[in-house]
Short mmCIF file of C-alpha atoms and ligand atoms in Angstrom, two decimals:
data_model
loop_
_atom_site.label_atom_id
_atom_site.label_comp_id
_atom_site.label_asym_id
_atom_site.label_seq_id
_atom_site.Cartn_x
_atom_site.Cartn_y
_atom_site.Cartn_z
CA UNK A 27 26.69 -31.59 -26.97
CA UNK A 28 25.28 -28.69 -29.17
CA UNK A 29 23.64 -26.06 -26.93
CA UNK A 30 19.76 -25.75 -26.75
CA UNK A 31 18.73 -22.42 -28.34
CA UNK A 32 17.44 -20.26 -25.92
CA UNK A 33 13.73 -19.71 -26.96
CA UNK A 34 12.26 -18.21 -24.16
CA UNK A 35 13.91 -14.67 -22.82
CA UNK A 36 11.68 -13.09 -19.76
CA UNK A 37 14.40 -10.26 -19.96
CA UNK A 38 12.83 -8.83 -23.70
CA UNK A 39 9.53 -7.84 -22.04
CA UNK A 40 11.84 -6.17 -19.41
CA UNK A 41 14.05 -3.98 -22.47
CA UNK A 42 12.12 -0.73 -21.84
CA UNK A 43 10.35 1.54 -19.71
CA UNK A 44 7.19 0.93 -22.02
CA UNK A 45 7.63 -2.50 -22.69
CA UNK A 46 7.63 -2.72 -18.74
CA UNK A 47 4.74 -0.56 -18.47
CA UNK A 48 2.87 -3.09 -21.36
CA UNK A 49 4.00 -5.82 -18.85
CA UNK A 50 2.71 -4.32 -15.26
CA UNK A 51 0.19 -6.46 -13.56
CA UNK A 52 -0.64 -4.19 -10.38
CA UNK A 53 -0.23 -0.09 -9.93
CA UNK A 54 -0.62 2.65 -7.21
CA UNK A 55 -2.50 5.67 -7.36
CA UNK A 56 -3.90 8.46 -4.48
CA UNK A 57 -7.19 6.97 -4.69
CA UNK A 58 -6.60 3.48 -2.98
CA UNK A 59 -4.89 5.01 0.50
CA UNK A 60 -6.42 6.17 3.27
CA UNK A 61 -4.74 8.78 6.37
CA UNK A 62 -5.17 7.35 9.31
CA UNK A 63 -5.16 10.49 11.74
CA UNK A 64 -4.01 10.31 15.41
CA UNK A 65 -6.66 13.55 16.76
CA UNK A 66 -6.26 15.35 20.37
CA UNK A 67 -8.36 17.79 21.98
CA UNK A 68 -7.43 21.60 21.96
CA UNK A 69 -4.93 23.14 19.50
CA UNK A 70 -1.86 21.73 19.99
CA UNK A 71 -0.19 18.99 17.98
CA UNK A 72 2.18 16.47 19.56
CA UNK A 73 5.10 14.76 17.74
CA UNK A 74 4.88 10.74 18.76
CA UNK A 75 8.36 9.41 19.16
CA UNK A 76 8.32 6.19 17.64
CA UNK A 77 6.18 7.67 14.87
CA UNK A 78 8.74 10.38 13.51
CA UNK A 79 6.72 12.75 11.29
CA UNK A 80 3.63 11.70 12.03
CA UNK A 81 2.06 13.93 15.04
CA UNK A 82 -1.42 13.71 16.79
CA UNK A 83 -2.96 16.70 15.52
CA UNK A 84 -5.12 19.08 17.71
CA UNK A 85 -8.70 19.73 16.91
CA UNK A 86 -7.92 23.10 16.46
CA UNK A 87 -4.55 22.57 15.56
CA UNK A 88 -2.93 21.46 12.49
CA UNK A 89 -5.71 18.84 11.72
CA UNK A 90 -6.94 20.74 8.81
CA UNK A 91 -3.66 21.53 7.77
CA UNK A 92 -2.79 17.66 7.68
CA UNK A 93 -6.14 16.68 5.81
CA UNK A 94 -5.95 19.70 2.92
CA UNK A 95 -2.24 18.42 2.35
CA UNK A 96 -3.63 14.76 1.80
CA UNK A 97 -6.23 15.70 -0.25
CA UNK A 98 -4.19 18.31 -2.55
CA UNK A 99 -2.35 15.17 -3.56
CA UNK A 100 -5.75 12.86 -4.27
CA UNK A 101 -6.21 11.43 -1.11
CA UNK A 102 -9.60 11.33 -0.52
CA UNK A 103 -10.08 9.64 2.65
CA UNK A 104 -9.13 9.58 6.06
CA UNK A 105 -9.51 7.41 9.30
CA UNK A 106 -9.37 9.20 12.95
CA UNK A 107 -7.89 7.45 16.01
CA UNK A 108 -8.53 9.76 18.88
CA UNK A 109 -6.58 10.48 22.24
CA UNK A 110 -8.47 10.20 25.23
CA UNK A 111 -7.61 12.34 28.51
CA UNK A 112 -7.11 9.85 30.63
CA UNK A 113 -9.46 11.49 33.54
CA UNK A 114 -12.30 10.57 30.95
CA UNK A 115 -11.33 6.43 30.67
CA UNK A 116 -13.41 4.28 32.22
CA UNK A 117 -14.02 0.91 32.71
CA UNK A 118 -16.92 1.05 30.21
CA UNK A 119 -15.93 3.25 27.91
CA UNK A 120 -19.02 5.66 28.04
CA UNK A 121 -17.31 8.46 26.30
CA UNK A 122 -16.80 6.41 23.41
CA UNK A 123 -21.03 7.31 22.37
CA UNK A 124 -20.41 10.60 23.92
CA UNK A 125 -22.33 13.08 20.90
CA UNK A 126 -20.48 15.82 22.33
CA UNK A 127 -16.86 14.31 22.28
CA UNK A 128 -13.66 14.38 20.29
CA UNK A 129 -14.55 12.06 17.46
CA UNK A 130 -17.90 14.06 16.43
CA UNK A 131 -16.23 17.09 16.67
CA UNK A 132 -13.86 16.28 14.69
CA UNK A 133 -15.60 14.94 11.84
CA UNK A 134 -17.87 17.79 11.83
CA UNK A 135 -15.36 19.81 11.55
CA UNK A 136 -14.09 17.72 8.51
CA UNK A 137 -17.19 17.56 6.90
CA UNK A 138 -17.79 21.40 7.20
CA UNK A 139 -14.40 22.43 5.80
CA UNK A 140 -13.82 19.18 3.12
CA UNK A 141 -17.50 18.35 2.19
CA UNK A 142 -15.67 15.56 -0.17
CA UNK A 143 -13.86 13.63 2.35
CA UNK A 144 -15.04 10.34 3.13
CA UNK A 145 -14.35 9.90 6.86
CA UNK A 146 -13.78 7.09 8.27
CA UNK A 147 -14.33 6.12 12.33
CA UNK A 148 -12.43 3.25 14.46
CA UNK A 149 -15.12 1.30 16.28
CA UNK A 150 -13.51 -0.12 19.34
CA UNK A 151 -12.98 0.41 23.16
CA UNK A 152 -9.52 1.18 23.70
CA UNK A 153 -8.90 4.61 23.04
CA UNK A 154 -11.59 4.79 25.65
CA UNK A 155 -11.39 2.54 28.03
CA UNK A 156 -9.34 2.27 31.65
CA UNK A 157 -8.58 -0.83 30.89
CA UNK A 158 -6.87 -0.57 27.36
CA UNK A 159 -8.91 -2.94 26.06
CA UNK A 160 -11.10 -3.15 23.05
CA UNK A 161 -13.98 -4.70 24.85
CA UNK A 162 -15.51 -4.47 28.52
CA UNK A 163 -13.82 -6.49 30.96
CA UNK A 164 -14.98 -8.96 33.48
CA UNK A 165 -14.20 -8.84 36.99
CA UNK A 166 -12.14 -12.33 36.58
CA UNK A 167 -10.30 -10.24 33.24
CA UNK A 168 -12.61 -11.67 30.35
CA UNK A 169 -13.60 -9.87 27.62
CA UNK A 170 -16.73 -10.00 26.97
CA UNK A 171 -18.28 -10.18 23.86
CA UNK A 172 -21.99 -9.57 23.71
CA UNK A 173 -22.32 -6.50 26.17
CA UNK A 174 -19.19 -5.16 24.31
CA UNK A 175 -21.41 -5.53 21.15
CA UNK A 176 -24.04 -3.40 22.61
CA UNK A 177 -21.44 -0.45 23.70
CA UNK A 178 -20.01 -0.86 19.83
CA UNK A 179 -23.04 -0.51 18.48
CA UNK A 180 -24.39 3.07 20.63
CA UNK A 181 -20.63 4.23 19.45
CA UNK A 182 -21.07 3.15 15.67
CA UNK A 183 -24.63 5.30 16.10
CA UNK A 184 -23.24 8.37 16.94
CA UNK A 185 -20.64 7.80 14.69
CA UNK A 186 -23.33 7.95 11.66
CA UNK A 187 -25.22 10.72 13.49
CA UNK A 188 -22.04 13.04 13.41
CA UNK A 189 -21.45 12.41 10.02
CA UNK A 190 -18.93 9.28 9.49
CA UNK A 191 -19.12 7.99 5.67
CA UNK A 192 -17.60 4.49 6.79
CA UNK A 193 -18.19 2.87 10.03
CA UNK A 194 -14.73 0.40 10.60
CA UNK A 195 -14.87 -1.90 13.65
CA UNK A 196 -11.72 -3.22 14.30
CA UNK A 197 -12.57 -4.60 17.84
CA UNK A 198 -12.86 -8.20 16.61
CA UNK A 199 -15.97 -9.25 18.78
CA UNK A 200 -18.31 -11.72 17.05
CA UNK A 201 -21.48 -10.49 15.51
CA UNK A 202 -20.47 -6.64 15.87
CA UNK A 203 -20.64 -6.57 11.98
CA UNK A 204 -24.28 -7.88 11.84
CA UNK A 205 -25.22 -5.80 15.10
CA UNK A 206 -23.64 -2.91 13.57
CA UNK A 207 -25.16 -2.81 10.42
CA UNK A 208 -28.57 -3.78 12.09
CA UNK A 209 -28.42 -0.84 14.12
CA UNK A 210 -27.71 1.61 11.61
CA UNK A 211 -30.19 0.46 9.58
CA UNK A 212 -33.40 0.75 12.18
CA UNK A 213 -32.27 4.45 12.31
CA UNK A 214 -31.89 4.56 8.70
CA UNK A 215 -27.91 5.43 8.19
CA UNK A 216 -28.47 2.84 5.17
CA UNK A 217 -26.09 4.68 3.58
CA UNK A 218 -23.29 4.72 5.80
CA UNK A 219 -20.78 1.66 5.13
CA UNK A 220 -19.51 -1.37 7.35
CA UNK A 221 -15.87 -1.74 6.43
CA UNK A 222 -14.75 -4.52 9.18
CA UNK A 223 -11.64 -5.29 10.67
CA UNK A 224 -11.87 -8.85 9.91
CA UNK A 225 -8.62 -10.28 9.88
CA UNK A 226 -7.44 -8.90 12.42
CA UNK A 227 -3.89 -10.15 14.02
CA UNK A 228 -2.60 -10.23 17.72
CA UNK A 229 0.34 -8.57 16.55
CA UNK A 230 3.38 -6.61 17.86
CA UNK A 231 3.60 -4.20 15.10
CA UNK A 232 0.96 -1.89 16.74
CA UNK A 233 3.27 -0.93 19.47
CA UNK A 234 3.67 2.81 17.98
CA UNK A 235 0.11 2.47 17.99
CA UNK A 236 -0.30 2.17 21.66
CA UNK A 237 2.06 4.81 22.24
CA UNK A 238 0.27 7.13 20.27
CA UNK A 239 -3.22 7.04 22.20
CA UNK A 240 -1.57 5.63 25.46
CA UNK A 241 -4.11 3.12 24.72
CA UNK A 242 -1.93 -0.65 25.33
CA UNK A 243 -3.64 -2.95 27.96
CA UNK A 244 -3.39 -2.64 31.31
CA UNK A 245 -3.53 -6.34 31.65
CA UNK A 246 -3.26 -9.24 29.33
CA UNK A 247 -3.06 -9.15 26.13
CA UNK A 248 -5.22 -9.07 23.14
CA UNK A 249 -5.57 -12.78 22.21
CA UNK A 250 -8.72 -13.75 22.79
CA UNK A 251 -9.99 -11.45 20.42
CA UNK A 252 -7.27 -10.57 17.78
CA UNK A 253 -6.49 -13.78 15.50
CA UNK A 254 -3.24 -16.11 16.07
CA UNK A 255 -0.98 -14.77 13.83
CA UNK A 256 -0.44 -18.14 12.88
CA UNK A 257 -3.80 -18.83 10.88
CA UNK A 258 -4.91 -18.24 7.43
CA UNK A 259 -8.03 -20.79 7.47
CA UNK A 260 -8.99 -18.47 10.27
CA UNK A 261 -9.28 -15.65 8.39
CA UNK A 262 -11.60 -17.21 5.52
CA UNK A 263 -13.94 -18.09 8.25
CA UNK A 264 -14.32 -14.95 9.77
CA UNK A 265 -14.38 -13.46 6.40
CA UNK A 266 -17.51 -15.34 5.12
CA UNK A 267 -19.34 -14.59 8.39
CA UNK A 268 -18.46 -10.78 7.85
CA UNK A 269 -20.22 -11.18 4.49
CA UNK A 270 -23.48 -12.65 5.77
CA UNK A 271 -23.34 -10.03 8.48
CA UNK A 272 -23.59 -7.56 5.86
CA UNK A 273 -20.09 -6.01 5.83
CA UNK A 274 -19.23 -3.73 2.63
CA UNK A 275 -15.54 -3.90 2.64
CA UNK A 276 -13.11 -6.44 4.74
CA UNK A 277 -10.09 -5.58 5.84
CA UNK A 278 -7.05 -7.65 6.74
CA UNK A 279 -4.01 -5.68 9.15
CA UNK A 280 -1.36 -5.80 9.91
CA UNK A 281 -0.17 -5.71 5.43
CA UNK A 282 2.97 -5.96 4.86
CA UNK A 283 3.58 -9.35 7.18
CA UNK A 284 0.32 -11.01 5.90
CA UNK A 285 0.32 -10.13 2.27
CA UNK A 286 -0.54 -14.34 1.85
CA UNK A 287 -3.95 -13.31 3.82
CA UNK A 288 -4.36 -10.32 1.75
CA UNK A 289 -4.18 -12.80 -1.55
CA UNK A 290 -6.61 -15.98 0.30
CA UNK A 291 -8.90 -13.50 1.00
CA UNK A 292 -9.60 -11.54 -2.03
CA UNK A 293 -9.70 -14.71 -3.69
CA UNK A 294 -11.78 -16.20 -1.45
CA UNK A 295 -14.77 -13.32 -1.48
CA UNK A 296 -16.52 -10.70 -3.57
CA UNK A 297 -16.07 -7.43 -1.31
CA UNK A 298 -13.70 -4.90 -1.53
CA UNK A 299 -10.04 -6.10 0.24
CA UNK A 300 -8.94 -2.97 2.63
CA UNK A 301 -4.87 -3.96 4.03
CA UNK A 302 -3.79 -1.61 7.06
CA UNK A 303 -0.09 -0.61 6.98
CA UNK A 304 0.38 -0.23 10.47
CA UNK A 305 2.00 1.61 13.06
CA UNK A 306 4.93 -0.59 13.25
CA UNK A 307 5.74 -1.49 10.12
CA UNK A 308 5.87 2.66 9.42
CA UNK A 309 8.29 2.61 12.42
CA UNK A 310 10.15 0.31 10.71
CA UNK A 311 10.89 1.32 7.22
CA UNK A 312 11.06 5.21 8.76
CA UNK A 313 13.94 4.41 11.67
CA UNK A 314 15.78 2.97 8.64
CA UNK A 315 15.75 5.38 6.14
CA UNK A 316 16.05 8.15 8.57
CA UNK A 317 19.46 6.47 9.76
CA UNK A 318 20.80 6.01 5.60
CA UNK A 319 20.10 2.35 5.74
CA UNK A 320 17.38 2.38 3.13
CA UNK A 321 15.63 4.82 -0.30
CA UNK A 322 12.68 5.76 1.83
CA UNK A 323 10.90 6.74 -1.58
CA UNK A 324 11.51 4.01 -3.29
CA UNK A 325 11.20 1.32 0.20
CA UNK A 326 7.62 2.80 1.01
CA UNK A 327 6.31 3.19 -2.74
CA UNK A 328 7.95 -0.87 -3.18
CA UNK A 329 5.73 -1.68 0.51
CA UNK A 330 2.45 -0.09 -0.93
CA UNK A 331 2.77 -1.69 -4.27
CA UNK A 332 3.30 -5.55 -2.85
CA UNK A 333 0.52 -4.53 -0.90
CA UNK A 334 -1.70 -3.70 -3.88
CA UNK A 335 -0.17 -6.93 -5.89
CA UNK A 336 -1.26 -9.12 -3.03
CA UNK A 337 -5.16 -8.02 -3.93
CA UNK A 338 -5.63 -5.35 -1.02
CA UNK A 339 -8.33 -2.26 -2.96
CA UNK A 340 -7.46 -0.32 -0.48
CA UNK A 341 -4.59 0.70 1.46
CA UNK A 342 -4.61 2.60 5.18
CA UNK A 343 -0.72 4.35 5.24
CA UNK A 344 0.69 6.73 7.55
CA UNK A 345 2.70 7.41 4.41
CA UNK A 346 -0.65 8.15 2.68
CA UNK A 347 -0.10 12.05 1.93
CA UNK A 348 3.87 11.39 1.36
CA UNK A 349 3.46 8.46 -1.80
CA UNK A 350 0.74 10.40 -3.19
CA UNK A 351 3.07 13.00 -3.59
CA UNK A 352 5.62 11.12 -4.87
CA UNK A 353 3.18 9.98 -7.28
CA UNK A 354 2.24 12.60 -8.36
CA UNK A 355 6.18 13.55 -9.02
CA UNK A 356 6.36 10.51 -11.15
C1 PBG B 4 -7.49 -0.67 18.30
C2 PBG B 4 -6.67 -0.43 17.09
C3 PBG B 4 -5.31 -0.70 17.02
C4 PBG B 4 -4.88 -0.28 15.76
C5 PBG B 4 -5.99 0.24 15.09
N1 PBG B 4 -7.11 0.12 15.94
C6 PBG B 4 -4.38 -1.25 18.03
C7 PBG B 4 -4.72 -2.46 18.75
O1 PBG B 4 -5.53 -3.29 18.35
O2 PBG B 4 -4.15 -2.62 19.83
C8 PBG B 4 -3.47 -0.37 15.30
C9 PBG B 4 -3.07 0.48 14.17
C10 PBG B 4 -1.62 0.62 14.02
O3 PBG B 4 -0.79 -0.02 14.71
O4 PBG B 4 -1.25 1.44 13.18
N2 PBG B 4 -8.80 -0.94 18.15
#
């Protein structure tokens, strides 16, 4: 039997670095990460052990330091997690509104030294809250929804009034998007975005997370709030109530294990797809690469890129600062 000729050859539109380059379908650059910031009162910074490199960064401390780094490389954004003494938890979280505490200091302090920055604020309980949860809880351990929205919505206020450019809830209440965006709108922040947390998963890779603001639940866990990570459908529905809430961008986290939610989603709506690389799966390609297992370079440029091809805009990294300078290397 004569062979068939082979017609078709993938491989020819693989037979150079600018054939290859005609052929790419999906890129990185600096301007679709974000620096998610771990921030601590005073002027010390703290290493966090399952987070090697990454530190939480004193208010007077190297916080600065860390931002101008990020942005010298074309990062233009960052998100701030903060840590809470623990003599100022409480079971409702009042300190998380407090227009004297860590958060609006610290993006003043951004704003005054990087007027360019967009900053970018976590609305949620935890940090704050005695309980480690994101939302208040009952006496009989529910969490409940609609007098958390309230709290979420004083916090995303003072948020706005310090200064934040983007307002992210990532509590996973219902309504807090709509409440949200009502709220800052009857004090006319009209201009300060609603990027939601709206896929977000009850998931284990947060544990670095947790040990970074000592914020994991006393009780429980989070799923009544956080999605089964088991559900796509899921996702689409809370997605197309975050757009007739108002949201601006929607966000889907963990990234790297949900890049098929990533894809439904920004196929599925017209906003802006954020994907949040999170604490664990940092922990994970890091403990790797710093044992010789894997190229961290080429590992954490190869995560942020399947990322990007998946249909996330936007990427949140602790590797942020580090792949924008290896982009910039070429
Ligand atoms: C809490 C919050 C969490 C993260 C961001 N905001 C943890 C949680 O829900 O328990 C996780 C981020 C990460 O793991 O990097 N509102």
């Amino acid at each position: 039997m004569p062979e068939e000729p082979l017609l078709s050859r993938p491989r020819r539109n693989r037979k150079s670095k600018v054939v290859r380059g005609f052929c790419r379908e999906a890129w990185l650059s600096a301007e679709h990460l974000v620096l998610p910031l771990f921030v601590q009162a005073g002027g010390q910074d703290e290493p966090i052990p399952s987070m090697p490199d990454c530190q939480r960064y004193g208010l007077q401390g190297g916080l600065l330091g860390a931002v101008e780094a990020a942005i010298s490389v074309g990062v233009g954004a960052v998100v701030l997690f903060p840590r809470i003494e623990d003599s100022k938890k409480t079971p409702t979280a009042e300190e998380c509104y407090n227009p004297d505490g860590l958060i609006p200091k610290a993006i003043q302090t951004l704003k005054k030294n990087f007027p360019q920055l967009t900053v970018i604020t976590d609305v949620a309980l935890d940090p704050y809250s005695s309980e480690g949860h994101d939302g208040l809880v009952s006496a009989d351990g529910e969490i409940l929804n609609d007098e958390t929205v309230e709290v979420l919505c004083r916090q995303a206020l003072m948020q706005a009034e310090a200064g934040a450019d983007i307002i992210a809830p990532s509590d996973m209440m219902d309504g807090r998007v709509g409440a949200i965006r009502e709220t800052l709108d009857e004090e006319e922040y009209i201009n300060v975005s609603v990027l939601s947390y709206c896929a977000k998963y009850a998931s284990a890779f947060y544990g670095p997370f947790r040990d970074a603001l000592a914020s994991a639940p006393k009780s429980g866990d989070k799923k009544t709030y956080q999605m089964d990570p088991a559900n796509v459908r899921e996702a689409l529905r809370e997605a197309e109530l975050d757009v007739t809430e108002g949201a601006d961008m929607l966000m889907v986290k963990p990234a790297g294990p949900y890049l098929d939610v990533i894809r439904a989603m920004s196929e599925a709506v017209y906003l802006p797809i954020a994907a949040y690389q999170v604490s664990g799966e940092y922990a994970m390609l890091k403990a790797a690469a710093d044992r010789g297992w894997l190229d961290e370079r080429a590992v954490v440029l190869e995560s942020l890129l399947a990322i990007r091809r998946a249909g996330a805009d936007v990427i949140f990294s602790y590797f942020a600062t580090q792949a924008a300078r290896w982009l910039r290397e070429g």
